[in-house]
Amino acid sequence: RSIWPACQVRVFGSSSTGLSLPNADVDIAVLDVPCSPGEAMKLLADSMLAAREISSLELVESARVPVAKLRSKACGLRADVVFNQANGLET
């Protein structure tokens, strides 16, 4: 929330339902971001890279739903992050 103080962050998919496997990624939706998904992905990536918080990063802008795929340097957690895509929460 340091980038977008008014945003909402929601976990969805198998992690939120308790059906995920131990090595599964976490699906995260960041809502109420005041810019395009492509721009939001780049801002998040720049911030996390500058803080040395992630060990890998892939921005998939050409997907039907653009997604940032990242891995935490601290614990190895993998996450897929989408922006302003509330429909992912309905899964």
mmCIF file of N, CA and C in Angstrom, residues 21 23 80:
data_model
loop_
_atom_site.group_PDB
_atom_site.id
_atom_site.type_symbol
_atom_site.label_atom_id
_atom_site.label_comp_id
_atom_site.label_asym_id
_atom_site.label_seq_id
_atom_site.Cartn_x
_atom_site.Cartn_y
_atom_site.Cartn_z
ATOM 1 N N LEU A 21 -1.937 -26.641 -2.974
ATOM 2 C CA LEU A 21 -0.859 -27.544 -2.584
ATOM 3 C C LEU A 21 0.225 -26.738 -1.871
ATOM 4 N N ASN A 23 3.289 -26.143 -2.421
ATOM 5 C CA ASN A 23 4.184 -25.345 -3.263
ATOM 6 C C ASN A 23 3.436 -24.487 -4.289
ATOM 7 N N ASP A 80 1.045 -14.579 -8.194
ATOM 8 C CA ASP A 80 0.559 -13.983 -9.437
ATOM 9 C C ASP A 80 -0.291 -12.792 -9.023
#
